[in-house]
């Protein structure tokens, strides 16, 4: 992964793949042009690398020149193309091949056609190393295409993000989600998980995804997934992980610009932990840490009994029930502790003390991630 200015990019197309694509273009074009001596015209700035490599591979005599156009601002193409350096030689009767680094919307290509409509060239061919078919909005024929890519911003091999990245010999693609801190929050009943989740959410601008809340929301609003989940619950069956993951996926997508997520109530099993990893991977992200509040059983029992006196929650009133819930928590989460520990992602935090003391301990862990 690399960072240019404020954005993160991941490896996408290797130098070898680029080299192969340019070799293919050179071969194809040479075969079509026969003994004609073409004029290759690179469109600056982006095309300087591809033109350089291309002409080195071109097996026959050729001429090379450049024009300089500019259209991009940040990560968006603009309609307004500026002609910074135009044509400086007479191309009457010549076979001209435009060499582009990338064709995106086709706005630049339109400008190229405008420029060449006034020249009496014998023929005008368009070659591009990269092409984004989903973004292309014009009808001009693209005679030679190196590699088709999805409609996502790329950098490297001549392509820049606000000036940076042109020098990189391979191509990187913008990450679907930018840099995130994703936590799985754990704690036995009575550990103060809810209070601390609220604090973490505020301090780090994270989105708190409580699986229970997500279920209730989907069922209440009768979303397709909510209806499906309810059909299992009504039969007394567990909702399959697949359904839960789809709900979580929707939550993550709704908050794609978030700084990260706090997962609460999921995962509960190793299979679910793996499914969550797979989900985050599709967002070019990952789980950074399992943070578990650690509180001695006797303290928990005392806290919950106290809470039971005021909250009226029946499961907080009975010591035997409380001890059972705590035991259940440890037997269920042991495997997850194992799972995340083996990846050095388990962080136990002492959950005994004042709320402020505990938040300080949690911050210390998260600030180091
Ligand atoms: P178009 O005019 O939208 O076809 O875009 C063409 C120009 O926009 C290219 O010559 C690049 O300078 C720039 N461009 C388009 N897509 C990208 C990209 O993914 N990364 C960097 N620059 C791009
Ligand atoms: Mg360009």
CSV table of C-alpha atoms and ligand atoms in Angstrom, one decimal:
chain,number,residue,atom,x,y,z
A,1,UNK,CA,0.0,0.0,0.0
A,2,UNK,CA,1.1,3.6,-0.7
A,3,UNK,CA,-0.1,7.0,0.4
A,4,UNK,CA,0.0,10.0,-1.9
A,5,UNK,CA,-1.2,13.3,-0.3
A,6,UNK,CA,-4.3,12.2,1.6
A,7,UNK,CA,-5.2,9.0,-0.3
A,8,UNK,CA,-4.2,5.4,0.0
A,9,UNK,CA,-3.6,3.1,-3.0
A,10,UNK,CA,-3.0,-0.6,-3.4
A,11,UNK,CA,-0.9,-2.5,-5.9
A,12,UNK,CA,-2.9,-3.2,-9.1
A,13,UNK,CA,-0.9,-3.8,-12.3
A,14,UNK,CA,2.7,-5.0,-12.1
A,15,UNK,CA,5.6,-3.6,-14.2
A,16,UNK,CA,5.8,-6.9,-16.0
A,17,UNK,CA,2.1,-6.8,-17.0
A,18,UNK,CA,2.5,-3.3,-18.3
A,19,UNK,CA,5.6,-4.2,-20.2
A,20,UNK,CA,3.8,-7.2,-21.8
A,21,UNK,CA,0.9,-4.9,-22.8
A,22,UNK,CA,3.2,-2.4,-24.4
A,23,UNK,CA,5.0,-5.2,-26.3
A,24,UNK,CA,1.6,-6.4,-27.7
A,25,UNK,CA,0.7,-2.8,-28.7
A,26,UNK,CA,4.0,-2.3,-30.5
A,27,UNK,CA,3.7,-5.6,-32.4
A,28,UNK,CA,0.0,-5.0,-33.4
A,29,UNK,CA,0.6,-1.5,-34.6
A,30,UNK,CA,3.8,-2.4,-36.5
A,31,UNK,CA,1.9,-5.3,-38.2
A,32,UNK,CA,-0.9,-2.9,-39.3
A,33,UNK,CA,1.3,0.0,-40.5
A,34,UNK,CA,3.7,-2.1,-42.6
A,35,UNK,CA,6.4,0.0,-44.1
A,36,UNK,CA,4.7,3.3,-43.4
A,37,UNK,CA,6.8,5.6,-41.2
A,38,UNK,CA,4.3,6.7,-38.5
A,39,UNK,CA,4.4,9.8,-36.3
A,40,UNK,CA,3.7,8.7,-32.8
A,41,UNK,CA,2.2,11.5,-30.7
A,42,UNK,CA,2.2,11.2,-27.0
A,43,UNK,CA,-0.2,13.2,-24.9
A,44,UNK,CA,1.7,14.8,-22.0
A,45,UNK,CA,2.2,14.6,-19.1
A,46,UNK,CA,0.8,11.1,-18.5
A,47,UNK,CA,2.0,9.4,-21.6
A,48,UNK,CA,5.8,10.0,-21.2
A,49,UNK,CA,6.5,6.5,-19.8
A,50,UNK,CA,4.4,4.5,-22.1
A,51,UNK,CA,5.7,6.4,-25.2
A,52,UNK,CA,9.3,5.9,-24.1
A,53,UNK,CA,8.8,2.2,-23.6
A,54,UNK,CA,6.6,1.8,-26.7
A,55,UNK,CA,9.1,3.4,-29.2
A,56,UNK,CA,11.9,1.3,-27.8
A,57,UNK,CA,9.9,-1.8,-28.6
A,58,UNK,CA,8.6,-0.5,-32.0
A,59,UNK,CA,10.5,-2.7,-34.5
A,60,UNK,CA,10.7,-0.2,-37.4
A,61,UNK,CA,11.6,3.4,-38.0
A,62,UNK,CA,9.2,6.0,-36.6
A,63,UNK,CA,9.0,9.6,-35.5
A,64,UNK,CA,8.0,10.7,-32.0
A,65,UNK,CA,6.6,14.0,-30.8
A,66,UNK,CA,4.3,15.2,-28.0
A,67,UNK,CA,1.4,17.6,-27.4
A,68,UNK,CA,0.5,18.7,-23.9
A,69,UNK,CA,-3.1,18.7,-22.7
A,70,UNK,CA,-4.5,18.9,-19.2
A,71,UNK,CA,-7.9,17.9,-17.9
A,72,UNK,CA,-7.7,16.2,-14.6
A,73,UNK,CA,-8.2,17.8,-11.2
A,74,UNK,CA,-7.6,15.6,-8.2
A,75,UNK,CA,-9.3,12.3,-8.9
A,76,UNK,CA,-11.9,13.6,-11.3
A,77,UNK,CA,-11.9,14.3,-15.1
A,78,UNK,CA,-13.1,17.7,-16.1
A,79,UNK,CA,-14.8,18.7,-19.4
A,80,UNK,CA,-12.4,21.7,-19.7
A,81,UNK,CA,-9.4,20.6,-21.6
A,82,UNK,CA,-6.5,23.0,-21.7
A,83,UNK,CA,-4.1,22.9,-24.7
A,84,UNK,CA,-0.8,23.7,-23.2
A,85,UNK,CA,1.5,22.8,-26.0
A,86,UNK,CA,0.0,22.2,-29.4
A,87,UNK,CA,1.2,20.7,-32.7
A,88,UNK,CA,4.5,22.2,-33.8
A,89,UNK,CA,5.0,20.3,-37.1
A,90,UNK,CA,3.2,19.8,-40.4
A,91,UNK,CA,1.6,16.4,-40.4
A,92,UNK,CA,0.0,16.5,-43.9
A,93,UNK,CA,-0.2,13.1,-45.5
A,94,UNK,CA,1.3,11.4,-42.5
A,95,UNK,CA,0.0,8.4,-40.6
A,96,UNK,CA,-0.4,9.6,-37.0
A,97,UNK,CA,-0.8,7.3,-34.0
A,98,UNK,CA,-1.9,9.0,-30.8
A,99,UNK,CA,-0.3,7.2,-27.8
A,100,UNK,CA,-2.3,7.8,-24.6
A,101,UNK,CA,-1.6,6.6,-21.1
A,102,UNK,CA,-5.2,6.3,-20.3
A,103,UNK,CA,-8.6,6.9,-21.8
A,104,UNK,CA,-11.3,7.6,-19.2
A,105,UNK,CA,-14.3,9.8,-20.2
A,106,UNK,CA,-12.9,10.4,-23.6
A,107,UNK,CA,-13.0,14.2,-23.1
A,108,UNK,CA,-9.3,14.5,-23.9
A,109,UNK,CA,-9.7,12.3,-27.0
A,110,UNK,CA,-12.5,14.6,-28.2
A,111,UNK,CA,-10.0,17.5,-28.0
A,112,UNK,CA,-7.5,15.5,-29.9
A,113,UNK,CA,-10.0,14.9,-32.7
A,114,UNK,CA,-10.7,18.6,-32.7
A,115,UNK,CA,-7.0,19.4,-33.1
A,116,UNK,CA,-6.6,16.8,-35.9
A,117,UNK,CA,-9.7,17.7,-37.8
A,118,UNK,CA,-7.8,20.7,-39.1
A,119,UNK,CA,-4.7,18.7,-40.1
A,120,UNK,CA,-4.6,16.9,-43.4
A,121,UNK,CA,-3.2,13.7,-42.0
A,122,UNK,CA,-3.4,10.5,-44.0
A,123,UNK,CA,-4.9,8.6,-41.1
A,124,UNK,CA,-5.3,9.1,-37.4
A,125,UNK,CA,-5.2,6.0,-35.1
A,126,UNK,CA,-5.7,6.0,-31.4
A,127,UNK,CA,-3.7,3.7,-29.0
A,128,UNK,CA,-4.0,3.7,-25.3
A,129,UNK,CA,-2.2,1.7,-22.6
A,130,UNK,CA,-5.2,1.8,-20.2
A,131,UNK,CA,-8.8,2.1,-20.9
A,132,UNK,CA,-11.8,2.4,-18.6
A,133,UNK,CA,-14.8,1.2,-20.6
A,134,UNK,CA,-17.3,2.0,-17.9
A,135,UNK,CA,-16.2,5.6,-17.9
A,136,UNK,CA,-15.9,6.2,-21.7
A,137,UNK,CA,-18.7,8.4,-23.0
A,138,UNK,CA,-17.7,9.1,-26.6
A,139,UNK,CA,-18.0,7.2,-29.9
A,140,UNK,CA,-14.5,7.6,-31.2
A,141,UNK,CA,-12.9,4.4,-32.2
A,142,UNK,CA,-10.1,3.1,-30.0
A,143,UNK,CA,-7.8,1.3,-32.4
A,144,UNK,CA,-5.4,-0.2,-30.0
A,145,UNK,CA,-6.0,-0.9,-26.3
A,146,UNK,CA,-3.4,-2.3,-23.9
A,147,UNK,CA,-5.3,-3.1,-20.7
A,148,UNK,CA,-9.0,-2.6,-19.9
A,149,UNK,CA,-9.5,-1.6,-16.3
A,150,UNK,CA,-12.5,-0.9,-14.0
A,151,UNK,CA,-13.6,2.7,-13.4
A,152,UNK,CA,-11.4,3.4,-10.5
A,153,UNK,CA,-8.7,6.0,-10.1
A,154,UNK,CA,-5.1,4.7,-10.7
A,155,UNK,CA,-1.7,6.1,-10.3
A,156,UNK,CA,1.8,5.2,-11.4
A,157,UNK,CA,3.5,4.7,-14.7
A,158,UNK,CA,3.1,8.3,-15.7
A,159,UNK,CA,-0.3,8.8,-14.0
A,160,UNK,CA,-0.5,11.1,-11.1
A,161,UNK,CA,-2.7,12.1,-8.2
A,162,UNK,CA,-2.3,15.9,-7.9
A,163,UNK,CA,1.2,15.7,-9.2
A,164,UNK,CA,2.4,12.7,-7.3
A,165,UNK,CA,2.9,9.1,-8.4
A,166,UNK,CA,4.0,9.6,-12.0
A,167,UNK,CA,7.4,8.1,-11.3
A,168,UNK,CA,6.2,4.8,-9.9
A,169,UNK,CA,7.1,1.9,-12.3
A,170,UNK,CA,3.9,0.0,-11.6
A,171,UNK,CA,0.3,0.9,-11.3
A,172,UNK,CA,-1.7,1.4,-8.0
A,173,UNK,CA,-5.4,1.6,-7.6
A,174,UNK,CA,-7.2,3.8,-5.1
A,175,UNK,CA,-8.5,1.9,-2.1
A,176,UNK,CA,-12.3,1.3,-2.0
A,177,UNK,CA,-12.2,2.5,1.6
A,178,UNK,CA,-9.4,4.8,2.8
A,179,UNK,CA,-7.4,4.1,6.0
A,180,UNK,CA,-9.7,2.6,8.7
A,181,UNK,CA,-9.3,1.5,12.2
A,182,UNK,CA,-11.6,-1.4,12.7
A,183,UNK,CA,-12.2,-2.9,16.1
A,184,UNK,CA,-14.0,-5.9,17.4
A,185,UNK,CA,-15.1,-5.0,20.9
A,186,UNK,CA,-15.5,-7.7,23.6
A,187,UNK,CA,-16.3,-7.8,27.2
A,188,UNK,CA,-18.2,-10.0,29.6
A,189,UNK,CA,-21.6,-8.8,30.8
A,190,UNK,CA,-21.2,-5.9,33.2
A,191,UNK,CA,-17.7,-5.0,31.8
A,192,UNK,CA,-18.9,-1.6,30.6
A,193,UNK,CA,-18.7,-2.3,26.9
A,194,UNK,CA,-21.6,0.0,26.0
A,195,UNK,CA,-20.2,2.9,27.9
A,196,UNK,CA,-16.8,2.5,26.3
A,197,UNK,CA,-18.2,1.9,22.8
A,198,UNK,CA,-19.9,5.3,23.1
A,199,UNK,CA,-16.6,6.9,24.1
A,200,UNK,CA,-14.6,5.2,21.3
A,201,UNK,CA,-17.1,6.2,18.8
A,202,UNK,CA,-16.8,9.9,19.7
A,203,UNK,CA,-13.1,10.0,20.2
A,204,UNK,CA,-12.1,8.2,17.0
A,205,UNK,CA,-15.1,9.0,14.8
A,206,UNK,CA,-15.9,5.3,14.4
A,207,UNK,CA,-19.2,3.8,13.5
A,208,UNK,CA,-20.5,1.5,16.1
A,209,UNK,CA,-22.1,-1.6,14.5
A,210,UNK,CA,-24.0,-3.5,17.2
A,211,UNK,CA,-25.3,-6.7,15.6
A,212,UNK,CA,-28.3,-6.7,17.8
A,213,UNK,CA,-29.3,-3.1,16.7
A,214,UNK,CA,-28.6,-4.1,13.0
A,215,UNK,CA,-31.0,-7.0,13.3
A,216,UNK,CA,-33.7,-5.0,15.0
A,217,UNK,CA,-33.4,-2.3,12.4
A,218,UNK,CA,-33.7,-4.7,9.5
A,219,UNK,CA,-36.6,-6.6,11.0
A,220,UNK,CA,-38.5,-3.5,12.0
A,221,UNK,CA,-38.1,-1.9,8.6
A,222,UNK,CA,-38.9,-5.2,6.9
A,223,UNK,CA,-35.8,-5.1,4.6
A,224,UNK,CA,-35.3,-8.1,2.4
A,225,UNK,CA,-32.6,-9.3,4.8
A,226,UNK,CA,-34.7,-8.5,7.8
A,227,UNK,CA,-37.6,-10.6,6.5
A,228,UNK,CA,-35.2,-13.4,5.7
A,229,UNK,CA,-33.6,-13.3,9.1
A,230,UNK,CA,-37.0,-13.3,10.8
A,231,UNK,CA,-38.1,-16.4,8.9
A,232,UNK,CA,-35.3,-18.3,10.6
A,233,UNK,CA,-35.9,-16.7,14.0
A,234,UNK,CA,-39.7,-17.5,13.8
A,235,UNK,CA,-38.8,-21.2,13.4
A,236,UNK,CA,-36.5,-21.0,16.3
A,237,UNK,CA,-33.4,-21.4,14.1
A,238,UNK,CA,-30.2,-19.4,14.2
A,239,UNK,CA,-29.9,-16.9,11.5
A,240,UNK,CA,-27.2,-18.2,9.1
A,241,UNK,CA,-23.9,-16.3,9.1
A,242,UNK,CA,-24.4,-15.5,5.4
A,243,UNK,CA,-27.4,-13.4,6.2
A,244,UNK,CA,-25.8,-11.6,9.1
A,245,UNK,CA,-22.7,-10.8,7.0
A,246,UNK,CA,-24.9,-9.3,4.3
A,247,UNK,CA,-26.5,-7.0,6.9
A,248,UNK,CA,-23.1,-6.0,8.1
A,249,UNK,CA,-22.0,-5.4,4.6
A,250,UNK,CA,-24.9,-3.0,4.0
A,251,UNK,CA,-24.0,-1.2,7.2
A,252,UNK,CA,-20.3,-0.9,6.2
A,253,UNK,CA,-21.4,0.4,2.7
A,254,UNK,CA,-23.7,2.9,4.2
A,255,UNK,CA,-20.7,4.3,6.1
A,256,UNK,CA,-18.0,3.9,3.4
A,257,UNK,CA,-16.3,7.2,4.4
A,258,UNK,CA,-16.0,6.3,8.1
A,259,UNK,CA,-12.7,6.3,9.9
A,260,UNK,CA,-13.5,2.8,10.9
A,261,UNK,CA,-16.0,0.5,12.7
A,262,UNK,CA,-16.5,-0.9,16.1
A,263,UNK,CA,-18.1,-4.4,15.7
A,264,UNK,CA,-20.1,-5.3,18.7
A,265,UNK,CA,-21.8,-8.7,19.1
A,266,UNK,CA,-20.1,-10.2,16.0
A,267,UNK,CA,-18.1,-12.3,15.5
A,268,UNK,CA,-19.0,-15.0,18.0
A,269,UNK,CA,-17.4,-18.0,16.3
A,270,UNK,CA,-14.2,-18.5,14.4
A,271,UNK,CA,-16.2,-19.0,11.2
A,272,UNK,CA,-17.8,-15.6,11.7
A,273,UNK,CA,-14.4,-14.0,12.4
A,274,UNK,CA,-13.2,-15.4,9.1
A,275,UNK,CA,-16.3,-14.2,7.3
A,276,UNK,CA,-15.8,-10.7,8.8
A,277,UNK,CA,-12.2,-10.7,7.6
A,278,UNK,CA,-13.4,-11.7,4.1
A,279,UNK,CA,-15.9,-8.9,4.2
A,280,UNK,CA,-13.4,-6.3,5.3
A,281,UNK,CA,-11.0,-7.6,2.6
A,282,UNK,CA,-13.6,-6.7,-0.1
A,283,UNK,CA,-13.5,-3.2,1.2
A,284,UNK,CA,-9.7,-3.1,0.9
A,285,UNK,CA,-9.6,-3.1,4.7
A,286,UNK,CA,-9.2,-5.4,7.7
A,287,UNK,CA,-9.9,-5.9,11.4
A,288,UNK,CA,-7.1,-4.2,13.3
A,289,UNK,CA,-7.8,-5.4,16.8
A,290,UNK,CA,-10.0,-7.3,19.1
A,291,UNK,CA,-10.2,-5.2,22.2
A,292,UNK,CA,-11.5,-7.1,25.2
A,293,UNK,CA,-12.4,-5.5,28.6
A,294,UNK,CA,-11.1,-7.8,31.3
A,295,UNK,CA,-12.9,-7.7,34.6
A,296,UNK,CA,-12.6,-10.2,37.4
A,297,UNK,CA,-15.7,-12.4,37.9
A,298,UNK,CA,-16.4,-11.2,41.4
A,299,UNK,CA,-16.3,-7.6,40.4
A,300,UNK,CA,-18.7,-8.4,37.5
A,301,UNK,CA,-21.1,-10.2,39.8
A,302,UNK,CA,-21.1,-7.3,42.2
A,303,UNK,CA,-21.6,-4.7,39.5
A,304,UNK,CA,-24.5,-6.7,37.9
A,305,UNK,CA,-26.2,-7.3,41.2
A,306,UNK,CA,-26.1,-3.6,41.9
A,307,UNK,CA,-27.3,-2.8,38.4
A,308,UNK,CA,-30.2,-5.3,38.9
A,309,UNK,CA,-31.4,-3.4,41.9
A,310,UNK,CA,-31.9,-0.2,39.9
A,311,UNK,CA,-32.4,-1.4,36.3
A,312,UNK,CA,-35.0,-4.1,37.0
A,313,UNK,CA,-33.5,-6.3,34.3
A,314,UNK,CA,-34.4,-9.8,35.5
A,315,UNK,CA,-31.2,-11.3,34.2
A,316,UNK,CA,-29.2,-8.9,36.4
A,317,UNK,CA,-31.0,-9.8,39.6
A,318,UNK,CA,-30.0,-13.4,40.2
A,319,UNK,CA,-26.4,-14.3,41.1
A,320,UNK,CA,-26.6,-17.8,39.7
A,321,UNK,CA,-27.9,-16.5,36.3
A,322,UNK,CA,-25.1,-13.9,36.3
A,323,UNK,CA,-22.4,-16.4,36.9
A,324,UNK,CA,-23.8,-18.6,34.2
A,325,UNK,CA,-23.8,-15.7,31.7
A,326,UNK,CA,-20.2,-14.9,32.6
A,327,UNK,CA,-19.0,-18.5,32.2
A,328,UNK,CA,-20.8,-18.7,28.9
A,329,UNK,CA,-19.0,-15.6,27.7
A,330,UNK,CA,-15.6,-17.1,28.5
A,331,UNK,CA,-16.4,-20.4,26.9
A,332,UNK,CA,-17.7,-18.8,23.7
A,333,UNK,CA,-15.0,-16.1,23.3
A,334,UNK,CA,-12.0,-18.3,24.1
A,335,UNK,CA,-11.8,-19.4,20.5
A,336,UNK,CA,-11.9,-15.8,19.3
A,337,UNK,CA,-9.3,-14.7,21.7
A,338,UNK,CA,-7.2,-17.5,20.2
A,339,UNK,CA,-8.0,-16.5,16.7
A,340,UNK,CA,-7.0,-12.8,17.1
A,341,UNK,CA,-4.1,-13.5,19.4
A,342,UNK,CA,-2.5,-15.7,16.7
A,343,UNK,CA,-2.5,-12.7,14.5
A,344,UNK,CA,-1.2,-10.4,17.2
A,345,UNK,CA,-4.5,-8.6,17.2
A,346,UNK,CA,-5.8,-9.4,20.7
A,347,UNK,CA,-5.6,-6.6,23.2
A,348,UNK,CA,-6.9,-7.2,26.7
A,349,UNK,CA,-7.6,-4.1,28.6
A,350,UNK,CA,-8.1,-3.9,32.4
A,351,UNK,CA,-11.8,-3.0,32.8
A,352,UNK,CA,-11.6,-2.3,36.6
A,353,UNK,CA,-11.5,1.3,37.6
A,354,UNK,CA,-13.3,4.5,36.9
A,355,UNK,CA,-14.8,5.0,33.4
A,356,UNK,CA,-12.1,7.6,32.7
A,357,UNK,CA,-9.3,5.3,33.7
A,358,UNK,CA,-10.6,2.6,31.4
A,359,UNK,CA,-11.0,5.0,28.5
A,360,UNK,CA,-7.4,6.1,28.9
A,361,UNK,CA,-6.3,2.4,28.8
A,362,UNK,CA,-8.4,1.8,25.7
A,363,UNK,CA,-7.0,4.9,23.9
A,364,UNK,CA,-3.5,3.8,24.6
A,365,UNK,CA,-4.2,0.5,22.7
A,366,UNK,CA,-5.9,2.2,19.8
A,367,UNK,CA,-3.5,5.0,19.4
A,368,UNK,CA,-0.8,2.4,18.8
A,369,UNK,CA,-2.6,0.6,16.0
B,1,LIG,P1,-10.4,11.6,-20.1
B,1,LIG,O1,-10.3,13.0,-20.8
B,1,LIG,O2,-11.5,11.6,-19.1
B,1,LIG,O3,-10.5,10.5,-21.1
B,1,LIG,O4,-9.2,11.4,-19.2
B,1,LIG,C1,-7.9,11.4,-19.8
B,1,LIG,C2,-6.9,12.0,-18.9
B,1,LIG,O5,-7.3,12.1,-17.5
B,1,LIG,C3,-5.7,11.1,-18.9
B,1,LIG,O6,-4.8,11.5,-19.9
B,1,LIG,C4,-5.1,11.3,-17.5
B,1,LIG,O7,-4.3,12.4,-17.5
B,1,LIG,C5,-6.3,11.6,-16.7
B,1,LIG,N1,-6.8,10.3,-16.0
B,1,LIG,C6,-7.9,9.6,-16.3
B,1,LIG,N2,-8.1,8.6,-15.5
B,1,LIG,C7,-7.0,8.6,-14.6
B,1,LIG,C8,-6.6,7.8,-13.5
B,1,LIG,O8,-7.3,6.8,-13.1
B,1,LIG,N3,-5.5,8.2,-12.9
B,1,LIG,C9,-4.8,9.3,-13.2
B,1,LIG,N4,-5.1,10.1,-14.2
B,1,LIG,C10,-6.3,9.8,-14.9
B,2,LIG,MG1,-3.1,12.1,-20.3
